[in-house]
Amino acid sequence: MDTLINKDTDAALKFLNDGKLVAVPTETVYGLAADYRNEKAIQRIFRVKKRPAYDPLILHASDIQMIEGDLVKEIPGLAKELAEAFWPGPLTLILPKKENVSDLITSGLPTVGVRIPGHPLLLELIKKLDRALAAPSANPFGYISPTSAEHVEAQLGGKIPMILDGGPASVGLESTILAIEGSKIKILRRGIIEEEQLKAFSGQIITSDISSSRPEAPGMLDKHYSPRKNLFFADEIAVEKINAQNSGGISFSEYLEGIPHENQIILSPEKSLEIAARRLYAALREMDQSRFRQIVTEKFPETGLGLAINDRLKRAVTRK
Ligand code: TXA
Ligand code: MG
């Protein structure tokens, strides 16, 4: 199958109405989208991604009316405040689902993840379709999420008819996922919307079971976001024991010790966590395709967005 890559939302609309999959840009990472009402198309998402059926999909809407009308039973007050503050944007809320959201989407859960993405091309497409789009990240299950149309093409080219090209993702990490429990906010996945920002909305932020090895439901599996090559934290291996000439490095703002400088990518010499987050997945992919035998990285500062970056890296590293 040929894979078209362009900005033509009418062409994308036609594929979606025909039950086909279209990779779509969002501000976080690219998604692999289907019309949420088409069960065959939903099943196709799981097949193309090789995603296990127990890992639910999130839904993307163009406005709150679409979410309230079609997708969820209710949006509690606290969720509504968060929605008003952060949508369109990199926030996913877990809410009680309406009947017309298929169990295939939620893996049988009574809740569904919803968000209004902050990308104009995708919003235009959802408005034209006039229905929500189910879309997980557009990578094979367990691999690094794509932050550009080229990344999607490298893995799903030939398997889907179209990639809607919205340019490189501005955030570069998947959305922050929150569940609301009464007056408490539970962070199920960290992202660019940080714990600190959430404190304005609730006195109780629960983070304890992020990174659980027994995921509550979300695909917060320990091993995820991984390159094919072995990836190590510099402080967890003896750098002298691996062949430094054969190792690629990815660091925050300064060169890693013991690895030739020309083998390394520094994500943000200016020490910006936002810039580092935006570039991280492209760097991991570049190293995965390089001549290097393994990749060495480091833990980022344990504050703000650094926590979200470390969360992804901890799941991506090789455990022996
Ligand atoms: O930024 C994003 O969220 C991107 C873009 C494309 O929107 N999407 C994304 O989807 O990262 P995905 O499927 O790769 O990750 C969504 C996560 C999965 O780990 C899934 O297990 C979890 O959300 N999830 C989905 N529905 C859930 C639910 N009802 N309860 C708890 N977790 C849920
Ligand atoms: Mg994913």
PDB file of C-alpha atoms in Angstrom, residues 54-284:
ATOM      1  CA  TYR A  54      -5.866  -5.080  27.279  1.00  0.00           C
ATOM      2  CA  ASP A  55      -4.249  -1.679  26.643  1.00  0.00           C
ATOM      3  CA  PRO A  56      -7.049   0.876  26.088  1.00  0.00           C
ATOM      4  CA  LEU A  57      -7.069   3.699  23.525  1.00  0.00           C
ATOM      5  CA  ILE A  58      -7.723   7.377  24.222  1.00  0.00           C
ATOM      6  CA  LEU A  59     -10.188   9.553  22.297  1.00  0.00           C
ATOM      7  CA  HIS A  60      -9.515  12.917  20.673  1.00  0.00           C
ATOM      8  CA  ALA A  61     -12.346  15.447  20.380  1.00  0.00           C
ATOM      9  CA  SER A  62     -12.562  18.940  18.914  1.00  0.00           C
ATOM     10  CA  ASP A  63     -14.545  20.504  21.762  1.00  0.00           C
ATOM     11  CA  ILE A  64     -16.151  19.903  25.142  1.00  0.00           C
ATOM     12  CA  GLN A  65     -19.626  19.523  23.595  1.00  0.00           C
ATOM     13  CA  MET A  66     -18.408  16.518  21.614  1.00  0.00           C
ATOM     14  CA  ILE A  67     -16.986  14.962  24.775  1.00  0.00           C
ATOM     15  CA  GLU A  68     -20.108  15.580  26.856  1.00  0.00           C
ATOM     16  CA  GLY A  69     -22.526  14.703  24.069  1.00  0.00           C
ATOM     17  CA  ASP A  70     -20.932  11.521  22.728  1.00  0.00           C
ATOM     18  CA  LEU A  71     -18.187  10.191  24.958  1.00  0.00           C
ATOM     19  CA  VAL A  72     -18.545  10.573  28.718  1.00  0.00           C
ATOM     20  CA  LYS A  73     -21.376  10.335  31.231  1.00  0.00           C
ATOM     21  CA  GLU A  74     -20.277  13.376  33.160  1.00  0.00           C
ATOM     22  CA  ILE A  75     -17.400  15.741  33.649  1.00  0.00           C
ATOM     23  CA  PRO A  76     -17.071  16.392  37.383  1.00  0.00           C
ATOM     24  CA  GLY A  77     -16.385  19.990  38.466  1.00  0.00           C
ATOM     25  CA  LEU A  78     -12.688  19.450  39.093  1.00  0.00           C
ATOM     26  CA  ALA A  79     -12.226  17.790  35.696  1.00  0.00           C
ATOM     27  CA  LYS A  80     -14.030  20.684  34.066  1.00  0.00           C
ATOM     28  CA  GLU A  81     -11.694  23.198  35.687  1.00  0.00           C
ATOM     29  CA  LEU A  82      -8.690  21.234  34.417  1.00  0.00           C
ATOM     30  CA  ALA A  83     -10.251  21.000  30.960  1.00  0.00           C
ATOM     31  CA  GLU A  84     -10.860  24.728  30.849  1.00  0.00           C
ATOM     32  CA  ALA A  85      -7.306  25.447  31.931  1.00  0.00           C
ATOM     33  CA  PHE A  86      -5.457  23.021  29.669  1.00  0.00           C
ATOM     34  CA  TRP A  87      -7.570  22.172  26.594  1.00  0.00           C
ATOM     35  CA  PRO A  88      -6.794  22.249  23.752  1.00  0.00           C
ATOM     36  CA  GLY A  89      -3.548  20.848  25.069  1.00  0.00           C
ATOM     37  CA  PRO A  90      -1.425  17.945  26.310  1.00  0.00           C
ATOM     38  CA  LEU A  91      -3.833  16.661  28.968  1.00  0.00           C
ATOM     39  CA  THR A  92      -5.815  13.403  28.974  1.00  0.00           C
ATOM     40  CA  LEU A  93      -8.635  12.972  31.493  1.00  0.00           C
ATOM     41  CA  ILE A  94      -9.972   9.562  32.497  1.00  0.00           C
ATOM     42  CA  LEU A  95     -13.757   9.827  32.813  1.00  0.00           C
ATOM     43  CA  PRO A  96     -16.769   7.468  33.004  1.00  0.00           C
ATOM     44  CA  LYS A  97     -17.607   6.413  29.453  1.00  0.00           C
ATOM     45  CA  LYS A  98     -20.933   6.563  27.667  1.00  0.00           C
ATOM     46  CA  GLU A  99     -22.412   3.412  26.175  1.00  0.00           C
ATOM     47  CA  ASN A 100     -21.524   4.277  22.587  1.00  0.00           C
ATOM     48  CA  VAL A 101     -17.813   4.127  23.397  1.00  0.00           C
ATOM     49  CA  SER A 102     -17.012   0.533  22.507  1.00  0.00           C
ATOM     50  CA  ASP A 103     -15.399  -1.867  24.992  1.00  0.00           C
ATOM     51  CA  LEU A 104     -12.774  -2.471  22.320  1.00  0.00           C
ATOM     52  CA  ILE A 105     -11.575   1.098  22.869  1.00  0.00           C
ATOM     53  CA  THR A 106     -11.516   0.917  26.676  1.00  0.00           C
ATOM     54  CA  SER A 107     -10.418  -2.739  26.944  1.00  0.00           C
ATOM     55  CA  GLY A 108     -13.594  -3.352  28.892  1.00  0.00           C
ATOM     56  CA  LEU A 109     -13.013  -0.571  31.444  1.00  0.00           C
ATOM     57  CA  PRO A 110     -15.965   1.616  32.491  1.00  0.00           C
ATOM     58  CA  THR A 111     -13.798   4.704  31.916  1.00  0.00           C
ATOM     59  CA  VAL A 112     -12.312   6.321  28.821  1.00  0.00           C
ATOM     60  CA  GLY A 113      -9.379   8.666  28.310  1.00  0.00           C
ATOM     61  CA  VAL A 114     -10.297  11.857  26.416  1.00  0.00           C
ATOM     62  CA  ARG A 115      -8.472  14.943  25.287  1.00  0.00           C
ATOM     63  CA  ILE A 116      -8.768  17.952  23.008  1.00  0.00           C
ATOM     64  CA  PRO A 117      -5.407  18.070  21.245  1.00  0.00           C
ATOM     65  CA  GLY A 118      -3.650  21.361  20.639  1.00  0.00           C
ATOM     66  CA  HIS A 119      -2.841  20.962  16.960  1.00  0.00           C
ATOM     67  CA  PRO A 120      -4.794  23.055  14.414  1.00  0.00           C
ATOM     68  CA  LEU A 121      -4.608  20.515  11.583  1.00  0.00           C
ATOM     69  CA  LEU A 122      -5.934  17.707  13.756  1.00  0.00           C
ATOM     70  CA  LEU A 123      -8.682  19.899  15.201  1.00  0.00           C
ATOM     71  CA  GLU A 124      -9.715  20.788  11.640  1.00  0.00           C
ATOM     72  CA  LEU A 125      -9.903  17.092  10.764  1.00  0.00           C
ATOM     73  CA  ILE A 126     -11.960  16.157  13.835  1.00  0.00           C
ATOM     74  CA  LYS A 127     -14.381  19.024  13.124  1.00  0.00           C
ATOM     75  CA  LYS A 128     -14.842  17.813   9.562  1.00  0.00           C
ATOM     76  CA  LEU A 129     -15.443  14.241  10.715  1.00  0.00           C
ATOM     77  CA  ASP A 130     -17.731  15.558  13.457  1.00  0.00           C
ATOM     78  CA  ARG A 131     -16.859  12.547  15.616  1.00  0.00           C
ATOM     79  CA  ALA A 132     -14.044  11.699  17.993  1.00  0.00           C
ATOM     80  CA  LEU A 133     -10.911   9.935  16.835  1.00  0.00           C
ATOM     81  CA  ALA A 134      -9.462   7.014  18.761  1.00  0.00           C
ATOM     82  CA  ALA A 135      -5.684   7.319  18.601  1.00  0.00           C
ATOM     83  CA  PRO A 136      -2.795   5.763  20.476  1.00  0.00           C
ATOM     84  CA  SER A 137       0.723   6.915  19.704  1.00  0.00           C
ATOM     85  CA  ALA A 138       1.649   5.873  16.147  1.00  0.00           C
ATOM     86  CA  ASN A 139       4.501   3.503  17.027  1.00  0.00           C
ATOM     87  CA  PRO A 140       4.707  -0.269  17.148  1.00  0.00           C
ATOM     88  CA  PHE A 141       3.807  -1.347  20.696  1.00  0.00           C
ATOM     89  CA  GLY A 142       6.698  -0.775  23.111  1.00  0.00           C
ATOM     90  CA  TYR A 143       8.798   1.314  20.703  1.00  0.00           C
ATOM     91  CA  ILE A 144       9.580   5.040  20.851  1.00  0.00           C
ATOM     92  CA  SER A 145       6.659   7.366  20.047  1.00  0.00           C
ATOM     93  CA  PRO A 146       6.945   9.335  16.764  1.00  0.00           C
ATOM     94  CA  THR A 147       7.369  13.091  16.905  1.00  0.00           C
ATOM     95  CA  SER A 148       7.384  13.696  13.122  1.00  0.00           C
ATOM     96  CA  ALA A 149       5.701  12.374   9.977  1.00  0.00           C
ATOM     97  CA  GLU A 150       9.074  10.860   8.973  1.00  0.00           C
ATOM     98  CA  HIS A 151       9.169   8.857  12.207  1.00  0.00           C
ATOM     99  CA  VAL A 152       5.724   7.453  11.457  1.00  0.00           C
ATOM    100  CA  GLU A 153       6.685   6.650   7.889  1.00  0.00           C
ATOM    101  CA  ALA A 154       9.802   4.789   9.021  1.00  0.00           C
ATOM    102  CA  GLN A 155       7.652   2.306  10.882  1.00  0.00           C
ATOM    103  CA  LEU A 156       4.162   2.335   9.498  1.00  0.00           C
ATOM    104  CA  GLY A 157       4.873   3.350   5.907  1.00  0.00           C
ATOM    105  CA  GLY A 158       3.155   0.857   3.591  1.00  0.00           C
ATOM    106  CA  LYS A 159       0.822  -0.279   6.381  1.00  0.00           C
ATOM    107  CA  ILE A 160      -1.493   2.740   6.480  1.00  0.00           C
ATOM    108  CA  PRO A 161      -2.841   4.824   3.588  1.00  0.00           C
ATOM    109  CA  MET A 162      -1.990   8.273   4.926  1.00  0.00           C
ATOM    110  CA  ILE A 163       0.042  10.367   7.330  1.00  0.00           C
ATOM    111  CA  LEU A 164      -1.342  13.861   7.915  1.00  0.00           C
ATOM    112  CA  ASP A 165       1.819  15.932   8.142  1.00  0.00           C
ATOM    113  CA  GLY A 166       1.606  18.614  10.799  1.00  0.00           C
ATOM    114  CA  GLY A 167       5.339  19.117  11.189  1.00  0.00           C
ATOM    115  CA  PRO A 168       7.436  18.201  14.205  1.00  0.00           C
ATOM    116  CA  ALA A 169       5.578  17.853  17.519  1.00  0.00           C
ATOM    117  CA  SER A 170       6.085  20.871  19.764  1.00  0.00           C
ATOM    118  CA  VAL A 171       5.905  19.052  23.116  1.00  0.00           C
ATOM    119  CA  GLY A 172       7.540  15.754  22.158  1.00  0.00           C
ATOM    120  CA  LEU A 173       6.336  13.696  25.141  1.00  0.00           C
ATOM    121  CA  GLU A 174       2.938  12.007  25.484  1.00  0.00           C
ATOM    122  CA  SER A 175       0.140  13.849  27.308  1.00  0.00           C
ATOM    123  CA  THR A 176      -0.192  14.031  31.070  1.00  0.00           C
ATOM    124  CA  ILE A 177      -2.903  11.523  32.075  1.00  0.00           C
ATOM    125  CA  LEU A 178      -5.067  12.325  35.092  1.00  0.00           C
ATOM    126  CA  ALA A 179      -7.818  10.470  36.906  1.00  0.00           C
ATOM    127  CA  ILE A 180     -10.143  12.399  39.210  1.00  0.00           C
ATOM    128  CA  GLU A 181     -11.057  10.791  42.532  1.00  0.00           C
ATOM    129  CA  GLY A 182     -13.447  13.093  44.381  1.00  0.00           C
ATOM    130  CA  SER A 183     -11.367  16.140  45.209  1.00  0.00           C
ATOM    131  CA  LYS A 184      -8.096  14.321  44.460  1.00  0.00           C
ATOM    132  CA  ILE A 185      -6.106  14.306  41.258  1.00  0.00           C
ATOM    133  CA  LYS A 186      -4.237  11.136  40.436  1.00  0.00           C
ATOM    134  CA  ILE A 187      -1.374  11.394  37.942  1.00  0.00           C
ATOM    135  CA  LEU A 188      -1.370   8.214  35.872  1.00  0.00           C
ATOM    136  CA  ARG A 189       1.270   9.394  33.408  1.00  0.00           C
ATOM    137  CA  ARG A 190       3.542  12.377  33.795  1.00  0.00           C
ATOM    138  CA  GLY A 191       3.861  14.881  30.959  1.00  0.00           C
ATOM    139  CA  ILE A 192       4.528  18.525  30.318  1.00  0.00           C
ATOM    140  CA  ILE A 193       1.655  19.563  32.602  1.00  0.00           C
ATOM    141  CA  GLU A 194       3.421  19.148  35.910  1.00  0.00           C
ATOM    142  CA  GLU A 195       2.430  18.312  39.453  1.00  0.00           C
ATOM    143  CA  GLU A 196       3.271  21.873  40.504  1.00  0.00           C
ATOM    144  CA  GLN A 197       0.693  23.306  38.062  1.00  0.00           C
ATOM    145  CA  LEU A 198      -1.953  20.889  39.315  1.00  0.00           C
ATOM    146  CA  LYS A 199      -1.636  22.083  42.904  1.00  0.00           C
ATOM    147  CA  ALA A 200      -3.724  25.118  41.966  1.00  0.00           C
ATOM    148  CA  PHE A 201      -6.645  22.730  41.343  1.00  0.00           C
ATOM    149  CA  SER A 202      -6.448  20.286  44.241  1.00  0.00           C
ATOM    150  CA  GLY A 203      -4.753  19.977  47.601  1.00  0.00           C
ATOM    151  CA  GLN A 204      -4.289  16.281  47.037  1.00  0.00           C
ATOM    152  CA  ILE A 205      -2.210  15.054  44.130  1.00  0.00           C
ATOM    153  CA  ILE A 206      -1.587  11.329  44.097  1.00  0.00           C
ATOM    154  CA  THR A 207       1.472  10.100  42.237  1.00  0.00           C
ATOM    155  CA  SER A 208       2.430   7.003  44.191  1.00  0.00           C
ATOM    156  CA  ASP A 209       1.649   4.290  41.718  1.00  0.00           C
ATOM    157  CA  ILE A 210       3.177   5.770  38.609  1.00  0.00           C
ATOM    158  CA  SER A 211       5.724   3.292  37.311  1.00  0.00           C
ATOM    159  CA  SER A 212       3.948   0.414  38.960  1.00  0.00           C
ATOM    160  CA  SER A 213       4.981  -2.952  37.643  1.00  0.00           C
ATOM    161  CA  ARG A 214       1.370  -3.991  37.937  1.00  0.00           C
ATOM    162  CA  PRO A 215      -0.359  -1.285  35.967  1.00  0.00           C
ATOM    163  CA  GLU A 216      -3.684  -0.280  37.336  1.00  0.00           C
ATOM    164  CA  ALA A 217      -5.001  -0.389  33.800  1.00  0.00           C
ATOM    165  CA  PRO A 218      -3.040   2.084  31.779  1.00  0.00           C
ATOM    166  CA  GLY A 219      -0.281   0.771  29.604  1.00  0.00           C
ATOM    167  CA  MET A 220       2.122   1.958  32.203  1.00  0.00           C
ATOM    168  CA  LEU A 221       4.117  -1.171  31.683  1.00  0.00           C
ATOM    169  CA  ASP A 222       7.614  -1.194  33.023  1.00  0.00           C
ATOM    170  CA  LYS A 223       9.143  -1.828  29.626  1.00  0.00           C
ATOM    171  CA  HIS A 224       8.024   0.791  27.119  1.00  0.00           C
ATOM    172  CA  TYR A 225       9.268   3.630  24.926  1.00  0.00           C
ATOM    173  CA  SER A 226      12.340   1.527  24.116  1.00  0.00           C
ATOM    174  CA  PRO A 227      14.870   1.612  21.313  1.00  0.00           C
ATOM    175  CA  ARG A 228      15.917  -1.771  19.902  1.00  0.00           C
ATOM    176  CA  LYS A 229      19.489  -1.324  21.011  1.00  0.00           C
ATOM    177  CA  ASN A 230      20.445  -1.624  24.632  1.00  0.00           C
ATOM    178  CA  LEU A 231      20.058   1.650  26.479  1.00  0.00           C
ATOM    179  CA  PHE A 232      21.853   2.285  29.783  1.00  0.00           C
ATOM    180  CA  PHE A 233      22.039   5.003  32.386  1.00  0.00           C
ATOM    181  CA  ALA A 234      25.639   6.169  32.663  1.00  0.00           C
ATOM    182  CA  ASP A 235      25.541   5.879  36.475  1.00  0.00           C
ATOM    183  CA  GLU A 236      24.289   2.292  36.309  1.00  0.00           C
ATOM    184  CA  ILE A 237      27.007   0.847  34.107  1.00  0.00           C
ATOM    185  CA  ALA A 238      30.744   0.958  34.279  1.00  0.00           C
ATOM    186  CA  VAL A 239      31.391   3.034  31.163  1.00  0.00           C
ATOM    187  CA  GLU A 240      34.906   1.597  30.939  1.00  0.00           C
ATOM    188  CA  LYS A 241      33.428  -1.888  30.605  1.00  0.00           C
ATOM    189  CA  ILE A 242      31.452  -1.133  27.474  1.00  0.00           C
ATOM    190  CA  ASN A 243      33.248  -0.177  24.301  1.00  0.00           C
ATOM    191  CA  ALA A 244      33.015   3.603  24.403  1.00  0.00           C
ATOM    192  CA  GLN A 245      33.948   3.931  20.722  1.00  0.00           C
ATOM    193  CA  ASN A 246      30.883   1.848  19.914  1.00  0.00           C
ATOM    194  CA  SER A 247      28.537   3.730  22.223  1.00  0.00           C
ATOM    195  CA  GLY A 248      26.270   6.626  21.425  1.00  0.00           C
ATOM    196  CA  GLY A 249      25.415   9.147  24.135  1.00  0.00           C
ATOM    197  CA  ILE A 250      22.296  11.210  24.790  1.00  0.00           C
ATOM    198  CA  SER A 251      22.575  13.772  27.568  1.00  0.00           C
ATOM    199  CA  PHE A 252      20.748  16.796  28.921  1.00  0.00           C
ATOM    200  CA  SER A 253      23.183  19.706  28.731  1.00  0.00           C
ATOM    201  CA  GLU A 254      26.782  18.446  28.949  1.00  0.00           C
ATOM    202  CA  TYR A 255      28.809  15.638  27.448  1.00  0.00           C
ATOM    203  CA  LEU A 256      28.750  12.286  29.230  1.00  0.00           C
ATOM    204  CA  GLU A 257      32.129  11.254  30.539  1.00  0.00           C
ATOM    205  CA  GLY A 258      34.096   8.501  28.877  1.00  0.00           C
ATOM    206  CA  ILE A 259      32.303   8.519  25.498  1.00  0.00           C
ATOM    207  CA  PRO A 260      33.819  10.297  22.483  1.00  0.00           C
ATOM    208  CA  HIS A 261      32.156  13.673  22.028  1.00  0.00           C
ATOM    209  CA  GLU A 262      31.410  13.010  18.361  1.00  0.00           C
ATOM    210  CA  ASN A 263      29.274  10.030  19.452  1.00  0.00           C
ATOM    211  CA  GLN A 264      26.985  12.181  21.548  1.00  0.00           C
ATOM    212  CA  ILE A 265      23.815  14.230  21.240  1.00  0.00           C
ATOM    213  CA  ILE A 266      23.353  16.984  23.805  1.00  0.00           C
ATOM    214  CA  LEU A 267      19.636  17.702  23.933  1.00  0.00           C
ATOM    215  CA  SER A 268      19.779  21.192  25.374  1.00  0.00           C
ATOM    216  CA  PRO A 269      23.100  22.963  25.976  1.00  0.00           C
ATOM    217  CA  GLU A 270      20.992  25.873  27.273  1.00  0.00           C
ATOM    218  CA  LYS A 271      19.609  23.539  29.989  1.00  0.00           C
ATOM    219  CA  SER A 272      15.958  23.770  28.947  1.00  0.00           C
ATOM    220  CA  LEU A 273      13.924  20.707  29.933  1.00  0.00           C
ATOM    221  CA  GLU A 274      11.258  21.702  27.390  1.00  0.00           C
ATOM    222  CA  ILE A 275      13.733  21.679  24.547  1.00  0.00           C
ATOM    223  CA  ALA A 276      15.218  18.401  25.786  1.00  0.00           C
ATOM    224  CA  ALA A 277      11.756  16.800  25.909  1.00  0.00           C
ATOM    225  CA  ARG A 278      11.001  17.983  22.374  1.00  0.00           C
ATOM    226  CA  ARG A 279      14.208  16.438  21.012  1.00  0.00           C
ATOM    227  CA  LEU A 280      14.443  13.273  23.110  1.00  0.00           C
ATOM    228  CA  TYR A 281      12.552  10.768  20.956  1.00  0.00           C
ATOM    229  CA  ALA A 282      14.204  11.914  17.716  1.00  0.00           C
ATOM    230  CA  ALA A 283      17.592  11.482  19.418  1.00  0.00           C
ATOM    231  CA  LEU A 284      16.719   7.969  20.602  1.00  0.00           C
TER     232      LEU A 284
END
